[in-house]
Coordinates of C-alpha atoms in Angstrom, one line a residue:
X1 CA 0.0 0.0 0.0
X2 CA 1.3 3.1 -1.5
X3 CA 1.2 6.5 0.9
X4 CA 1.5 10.1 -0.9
X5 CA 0.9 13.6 0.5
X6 CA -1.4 14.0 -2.6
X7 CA -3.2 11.0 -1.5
X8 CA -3.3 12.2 1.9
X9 CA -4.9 15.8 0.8
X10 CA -7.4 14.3 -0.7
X11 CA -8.5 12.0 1.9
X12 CA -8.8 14.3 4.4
X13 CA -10.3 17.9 3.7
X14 CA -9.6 20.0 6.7
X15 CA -6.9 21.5 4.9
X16 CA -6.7 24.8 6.6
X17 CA -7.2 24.3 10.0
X18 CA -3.9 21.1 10.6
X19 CA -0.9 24.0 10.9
X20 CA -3.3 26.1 12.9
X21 CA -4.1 23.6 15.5
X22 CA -0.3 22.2 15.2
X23 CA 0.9 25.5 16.2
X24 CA -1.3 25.8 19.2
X25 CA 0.0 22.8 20.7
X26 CA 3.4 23.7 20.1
X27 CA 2.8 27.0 22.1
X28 CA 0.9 25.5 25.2
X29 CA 3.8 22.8 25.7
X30 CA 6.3 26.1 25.5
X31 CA 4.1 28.0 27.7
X32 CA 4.2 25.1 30.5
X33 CA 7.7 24.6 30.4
X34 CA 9.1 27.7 30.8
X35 CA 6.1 28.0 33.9
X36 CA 8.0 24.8 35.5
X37 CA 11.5 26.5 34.7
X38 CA 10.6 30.0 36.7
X39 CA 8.7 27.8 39.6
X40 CA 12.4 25.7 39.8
X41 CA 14.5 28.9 39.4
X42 CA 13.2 30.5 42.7
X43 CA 14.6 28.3 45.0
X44 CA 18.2 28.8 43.8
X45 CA 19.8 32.3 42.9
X46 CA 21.5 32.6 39.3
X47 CA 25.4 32.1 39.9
X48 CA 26.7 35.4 37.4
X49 CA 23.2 37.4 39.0
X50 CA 25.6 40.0 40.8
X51 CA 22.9 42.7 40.7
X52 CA 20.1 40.6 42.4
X53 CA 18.4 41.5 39.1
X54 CA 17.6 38.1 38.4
X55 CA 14.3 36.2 40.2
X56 CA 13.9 37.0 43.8
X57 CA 14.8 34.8 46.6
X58 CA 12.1 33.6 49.1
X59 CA 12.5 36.0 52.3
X60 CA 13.1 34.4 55.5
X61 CA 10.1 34.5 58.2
X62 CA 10.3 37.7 60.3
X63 CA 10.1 36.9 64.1
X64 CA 9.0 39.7 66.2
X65 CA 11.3 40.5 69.0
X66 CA 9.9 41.2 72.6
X67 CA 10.3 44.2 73.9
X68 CA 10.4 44.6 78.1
X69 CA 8.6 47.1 79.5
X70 CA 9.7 49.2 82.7
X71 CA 9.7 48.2 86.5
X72 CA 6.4 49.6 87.9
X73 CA 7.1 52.2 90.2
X74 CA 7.6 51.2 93.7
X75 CA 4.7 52.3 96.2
X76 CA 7.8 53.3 98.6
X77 CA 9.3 56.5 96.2
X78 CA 8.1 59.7 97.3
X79 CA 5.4 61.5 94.6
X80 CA 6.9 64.5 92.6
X81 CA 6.5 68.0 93.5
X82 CA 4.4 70.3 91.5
X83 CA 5.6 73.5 93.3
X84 CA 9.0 74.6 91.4
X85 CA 7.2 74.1 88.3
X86 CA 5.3 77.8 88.4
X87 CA 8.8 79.5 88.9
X88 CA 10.5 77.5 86.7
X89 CA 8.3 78.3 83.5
X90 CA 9.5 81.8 83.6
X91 CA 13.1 81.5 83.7
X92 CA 15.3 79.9 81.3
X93 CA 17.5 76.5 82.3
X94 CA 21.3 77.1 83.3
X95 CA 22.5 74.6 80.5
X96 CA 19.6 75.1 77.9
X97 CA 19.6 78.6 76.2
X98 CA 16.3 80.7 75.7
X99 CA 14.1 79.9 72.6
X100 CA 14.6 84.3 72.4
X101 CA 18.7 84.4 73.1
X102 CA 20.6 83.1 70.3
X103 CA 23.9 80.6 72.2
X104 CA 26.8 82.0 73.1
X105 CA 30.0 80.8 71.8
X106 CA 32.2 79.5 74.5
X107 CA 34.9 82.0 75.5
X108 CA 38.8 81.0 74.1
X109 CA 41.4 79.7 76.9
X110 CA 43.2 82.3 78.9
X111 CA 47.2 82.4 77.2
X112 CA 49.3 81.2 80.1
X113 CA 51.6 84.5 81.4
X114 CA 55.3 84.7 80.4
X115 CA 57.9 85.0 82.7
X116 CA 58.5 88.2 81.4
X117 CA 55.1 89.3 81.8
X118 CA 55.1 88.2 85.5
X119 CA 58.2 90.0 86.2
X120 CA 57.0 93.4 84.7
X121 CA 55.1 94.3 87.2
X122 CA 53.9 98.0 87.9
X123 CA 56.4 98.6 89.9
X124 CA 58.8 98.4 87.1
X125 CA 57.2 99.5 84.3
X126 CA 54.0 100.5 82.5
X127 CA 53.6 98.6 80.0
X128 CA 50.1 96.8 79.5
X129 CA 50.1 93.8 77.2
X130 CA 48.5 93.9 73.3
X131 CA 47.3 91.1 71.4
X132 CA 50.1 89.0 69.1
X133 CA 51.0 91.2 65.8
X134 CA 51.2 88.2 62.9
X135 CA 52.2 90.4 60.0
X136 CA 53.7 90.1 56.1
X137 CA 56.4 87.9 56.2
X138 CA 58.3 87.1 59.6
X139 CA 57.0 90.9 60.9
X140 CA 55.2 90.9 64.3
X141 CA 55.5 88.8 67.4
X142 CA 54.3 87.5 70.3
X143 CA 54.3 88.3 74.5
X144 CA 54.3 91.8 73.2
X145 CA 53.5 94.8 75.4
X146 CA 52.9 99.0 74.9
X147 CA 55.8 100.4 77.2
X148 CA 54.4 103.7 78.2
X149 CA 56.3 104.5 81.1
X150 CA 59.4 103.5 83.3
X151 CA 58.6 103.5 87.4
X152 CA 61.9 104.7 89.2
X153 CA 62.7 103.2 93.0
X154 CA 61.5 106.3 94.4
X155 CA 58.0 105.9 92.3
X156 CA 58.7 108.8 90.4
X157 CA 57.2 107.9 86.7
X158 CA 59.9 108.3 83.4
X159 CA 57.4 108.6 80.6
X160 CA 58.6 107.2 77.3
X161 CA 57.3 109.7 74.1
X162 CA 56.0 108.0 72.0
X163 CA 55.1 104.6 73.8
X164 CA 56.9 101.9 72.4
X165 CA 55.8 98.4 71.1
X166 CA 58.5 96.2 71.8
X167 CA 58.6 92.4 73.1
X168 CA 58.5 91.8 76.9
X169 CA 62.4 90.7 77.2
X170 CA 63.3 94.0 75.1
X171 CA 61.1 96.8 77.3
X172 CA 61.9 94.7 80.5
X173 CA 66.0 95.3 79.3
X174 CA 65.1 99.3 78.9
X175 CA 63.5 99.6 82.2
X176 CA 66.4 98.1 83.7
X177 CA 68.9 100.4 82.1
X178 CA 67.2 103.6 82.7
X179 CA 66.5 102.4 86.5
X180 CA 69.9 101.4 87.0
X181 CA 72.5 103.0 84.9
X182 CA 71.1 106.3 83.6
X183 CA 69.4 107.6 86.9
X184 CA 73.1 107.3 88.5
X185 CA 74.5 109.7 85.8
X186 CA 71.5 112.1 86.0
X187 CA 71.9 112.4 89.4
X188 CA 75.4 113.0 89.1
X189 CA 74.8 116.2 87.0
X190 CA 72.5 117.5 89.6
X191 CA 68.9 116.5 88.0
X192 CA 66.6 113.2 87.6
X193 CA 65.1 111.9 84.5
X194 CA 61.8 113.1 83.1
X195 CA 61.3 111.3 79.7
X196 CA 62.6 109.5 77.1
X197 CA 63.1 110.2 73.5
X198 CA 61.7 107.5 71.5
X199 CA 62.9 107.8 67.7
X200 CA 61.2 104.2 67.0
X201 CA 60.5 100.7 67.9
X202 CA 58.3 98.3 66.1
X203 CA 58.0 98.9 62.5
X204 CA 57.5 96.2 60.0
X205 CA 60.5 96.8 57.4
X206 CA 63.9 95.8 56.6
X207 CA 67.0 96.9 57.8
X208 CA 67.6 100.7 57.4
X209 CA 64.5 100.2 55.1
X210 CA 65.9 99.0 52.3
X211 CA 63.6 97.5 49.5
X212 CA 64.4 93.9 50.2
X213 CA 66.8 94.1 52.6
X214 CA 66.7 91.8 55.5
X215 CA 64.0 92.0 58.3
X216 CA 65.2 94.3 60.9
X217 CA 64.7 93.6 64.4
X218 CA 62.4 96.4 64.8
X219 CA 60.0 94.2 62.6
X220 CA 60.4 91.7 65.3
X221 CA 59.3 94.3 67.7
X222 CA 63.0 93.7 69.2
X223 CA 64.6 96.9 68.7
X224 CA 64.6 100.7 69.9
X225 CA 65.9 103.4 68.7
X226 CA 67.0 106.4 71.3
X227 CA 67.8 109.8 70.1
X228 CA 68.1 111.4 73.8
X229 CA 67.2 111.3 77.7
X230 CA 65.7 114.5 78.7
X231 CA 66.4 115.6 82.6
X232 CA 63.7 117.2 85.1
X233 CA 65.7 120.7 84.6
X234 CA 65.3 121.2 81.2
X235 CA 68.6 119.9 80.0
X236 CA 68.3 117.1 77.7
X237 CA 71.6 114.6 77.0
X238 CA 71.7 113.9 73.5
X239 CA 73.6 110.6 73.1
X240 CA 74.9 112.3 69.7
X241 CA 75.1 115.5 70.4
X242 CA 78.8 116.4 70.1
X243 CA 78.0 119.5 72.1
X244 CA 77.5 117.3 75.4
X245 CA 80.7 116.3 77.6
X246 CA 82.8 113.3 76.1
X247 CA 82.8 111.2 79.7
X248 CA 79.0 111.7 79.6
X249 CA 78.3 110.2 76.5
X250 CA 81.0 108.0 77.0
X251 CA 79.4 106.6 80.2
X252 CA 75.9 105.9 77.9
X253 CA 78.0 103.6 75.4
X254 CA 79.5 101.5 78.3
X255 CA 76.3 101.2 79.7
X256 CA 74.3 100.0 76.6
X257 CA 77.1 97.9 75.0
X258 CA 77.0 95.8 78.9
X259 CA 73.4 95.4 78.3
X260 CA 72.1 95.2 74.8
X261 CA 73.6 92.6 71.9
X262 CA 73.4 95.2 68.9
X263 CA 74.4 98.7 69.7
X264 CA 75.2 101.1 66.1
X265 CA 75.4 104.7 66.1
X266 CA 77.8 107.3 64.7
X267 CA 80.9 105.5 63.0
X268 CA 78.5 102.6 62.0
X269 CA 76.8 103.8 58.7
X270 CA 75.4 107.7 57.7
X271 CA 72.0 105.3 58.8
X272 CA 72.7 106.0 62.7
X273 CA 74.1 109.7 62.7
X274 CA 71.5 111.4 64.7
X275 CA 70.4 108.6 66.8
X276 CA 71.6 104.7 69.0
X277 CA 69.9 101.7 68.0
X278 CA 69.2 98.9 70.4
X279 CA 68.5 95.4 70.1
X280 CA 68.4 92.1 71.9
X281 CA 69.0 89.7 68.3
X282 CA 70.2 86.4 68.7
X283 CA 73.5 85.4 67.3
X284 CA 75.7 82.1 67.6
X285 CA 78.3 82.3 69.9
X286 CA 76.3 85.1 71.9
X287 CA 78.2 87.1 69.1
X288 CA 77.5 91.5 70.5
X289 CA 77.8 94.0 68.0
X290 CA 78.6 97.5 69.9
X291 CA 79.8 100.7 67.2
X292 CA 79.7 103.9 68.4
X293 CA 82.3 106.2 67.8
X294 CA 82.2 109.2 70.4
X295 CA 83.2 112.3 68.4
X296 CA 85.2 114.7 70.2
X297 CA 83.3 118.0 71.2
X298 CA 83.5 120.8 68.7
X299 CA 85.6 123.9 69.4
X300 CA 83.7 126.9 70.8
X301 CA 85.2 129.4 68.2
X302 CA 85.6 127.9 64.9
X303 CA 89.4 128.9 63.6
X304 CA 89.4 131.7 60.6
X305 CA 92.2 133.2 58.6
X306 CA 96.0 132.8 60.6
X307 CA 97.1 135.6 62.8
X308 CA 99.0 138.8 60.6
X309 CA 102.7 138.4 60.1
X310 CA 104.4 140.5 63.3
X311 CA 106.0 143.6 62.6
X312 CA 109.4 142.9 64.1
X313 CA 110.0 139.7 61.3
X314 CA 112.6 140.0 59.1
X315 CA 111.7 140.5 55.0
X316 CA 110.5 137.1 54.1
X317 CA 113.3 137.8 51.3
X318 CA 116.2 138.2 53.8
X319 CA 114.7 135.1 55.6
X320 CA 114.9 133.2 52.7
X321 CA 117.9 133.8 51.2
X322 CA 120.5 131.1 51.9
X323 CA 123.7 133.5 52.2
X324 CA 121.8 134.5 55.6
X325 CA 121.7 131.3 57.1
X326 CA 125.8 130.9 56.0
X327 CA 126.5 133.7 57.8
X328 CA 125.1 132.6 60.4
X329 CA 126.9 129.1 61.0
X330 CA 130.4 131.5 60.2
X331 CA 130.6 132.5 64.1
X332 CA 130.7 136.2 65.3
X333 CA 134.5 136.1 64.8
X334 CA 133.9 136.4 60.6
X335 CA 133.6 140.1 59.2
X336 CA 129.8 140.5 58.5
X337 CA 128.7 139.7 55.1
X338 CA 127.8 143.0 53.2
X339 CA 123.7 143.5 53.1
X340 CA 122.6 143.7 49.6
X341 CA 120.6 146.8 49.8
X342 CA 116.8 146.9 50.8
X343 CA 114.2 146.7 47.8
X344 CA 113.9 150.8 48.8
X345 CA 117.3 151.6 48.7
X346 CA 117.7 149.6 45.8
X347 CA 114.9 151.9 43.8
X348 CA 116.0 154.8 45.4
X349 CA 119.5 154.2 43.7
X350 CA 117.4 153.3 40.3
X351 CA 115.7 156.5 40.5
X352 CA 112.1 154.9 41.2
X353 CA 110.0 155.8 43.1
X354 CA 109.9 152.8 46.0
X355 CA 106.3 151.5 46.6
X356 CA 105.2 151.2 49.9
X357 CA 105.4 147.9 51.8
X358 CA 102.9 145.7 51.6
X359 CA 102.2 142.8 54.3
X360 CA 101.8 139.1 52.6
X361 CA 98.6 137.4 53.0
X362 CA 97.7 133.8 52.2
X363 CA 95.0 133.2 49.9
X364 CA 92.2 130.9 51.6
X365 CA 91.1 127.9 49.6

């Protein structure tokens, strides 16, 4: 028996509908296995799912945790107080600020004292401490103080014009010359001290102000410059003034050179002429500076043209001729050389009439 698709077709007539209902069966077979596939796939996570984005895993079963509640309160514990409350409502807790007042921010430590500062007391000095100067570059410092006065041992007051800024260890070394070396000499010219001349002390530049020179030390508020020391009596002791006794002045540069590590005034540089800088800078080896050259005082009469030529002198001709001098060494026992004849006689025998004498001056350059 012989089988054909022709033979097939024409044996059976529901042409149309066999791939239709073929293809519906192949879809619900798909349809229920991938249904199994997903129902599997949730038990077990996909090994390369790293982003959980893959079919969810069954949660675990939440237990609910038991929370204890508080002790009663024991019939023994006294009841709680009503009464405070009233005066409480009106006035705001100690550690809790007002709803109205804004919180305050909690004041900075108190900077721990200096030795310095607890040795300069008012008995010493008044000087009054200022807040730390931080300025361009290395300029400024710290334990700083306004040194507006200098308190002497009998409580009598040296007032320092202007006030200077300077570091504690520099005004403490001041107050300690003036009180003990420069009262001594104003008492020894019959006065006290009334003030001092302050020509500068803190001043942010470099030296001798100089466009990029090297800080100074009064940019360290380390330095100060003194011009003079001016006495109860009026007279005033100018450390530069030429005018002023040499052993005075001379007594000041001891004095300063003992105390201070820089000293500079005349001699140094044309920088210091009028004035003495002070310092207290640090060098290795203790290494002092000290130059100061103490001029000699000026004369009271300044010297003008020499004194006239006397009357009594010989001719400066006679005097000069060498013939004089050989006569001279020849001893009184030697006939006296012949004169050669005055300059008038000598005209007179010419027949000219002689000039009269002139004395010789010398020309000023």
């Amino acid at each position: 028996m012989s089988f054909s698709l022709p033979d097939f077709r024409r044996k059976w007539s529901c042409r149309g509908y066999m791939p239709a209902g073929a293809a519906m069966v192949t879809a619900a077979l798909g349809l229920s296995l991938v249904l199994a596939e997903r129902a599997e796939a949730r038990k077990y996570a996909a090994p390369l799912d790293i982003f959980g984005l893959g079919t969810p895993r069954p949660r675990a079963k939440v237990h609910s945790a038991r929370i204890p509640l508080p002790k009663p309160r024991p019939e023994e514990a006294p009841q709680a107080t009503d009464e405070a409350a009233p005066e409480a409502e009106g006035k705001p807790s100690a550690d809790k600020p007002s709803a109205n007042k804004p919180a305050e921010a909690a004041p900075p430590p108190e900077k721990q004292l200096s030795a310095c500062r607890l040795a300069l007391t008012e008995e010493i000095a008044v000087a009054p401490s200022i807040p730390d100067i931080r300025g361009p570059g290395a300029c400024g410092g710290e334990d700083l103080v306004r040194l507006e006065a200098i308190v002497l041992p009998d409580k009598r007051k040296v007032a320092v014009k202007p006030a200077a800024i300077l570091r504690c260890t520099m005004a403490s070394a001041i107050a300690d010359w003036v009180r003990k070396d420069m009262v001594p000499l104003a008492a020894s010219l019959g006065s006290t001290i009334s003030d001092l001349d302050n020509f500068d002390s803190f001043e942010c530049r470099g030296r001798n102000r100089i466009a990029g020179a090297m800080l100074s030390e009064h940019g360290k508020a380390n330095a100060l410059d003194v011009r003079a020391i001016k006495l109860a009596n009026g007279r005033s002791i100018g450390l530069t003034d030429r005018s002023m006794p040499r052993d005075v002045r001379e007594r000041v540069l001891h004095s300063v050179c003992a105390r201070f590590s820089t000293v500079l005034g005349p001699g140094s540089d044309w920088y210091h002429e009028d004035h003495i800088h002070l310092d207290l800078a640090q060098r290795r080896n203790d290494y002092r500076i000290c130059q100061w050259n103490v001029w000699d005082p000026l004369p009271q009469v300044a010297p003008l043209l020499p004194a006239g030529r006397p009357e009594e002198a010989p001719p400066r001709e006679v005097a000069a001729r060498p013939e004089a001098k050989d006569g001279a060494r020849d001893g009184a026992d030697d006939e006296p050389a012949q004169k050669s004849p005055a300059p008038a006689d000598k005209s007179a025998a010419d027949g000219t009439k002689a000039e009269p004498h002139k004395p010789a001056t010398k020309k000023r350059r």
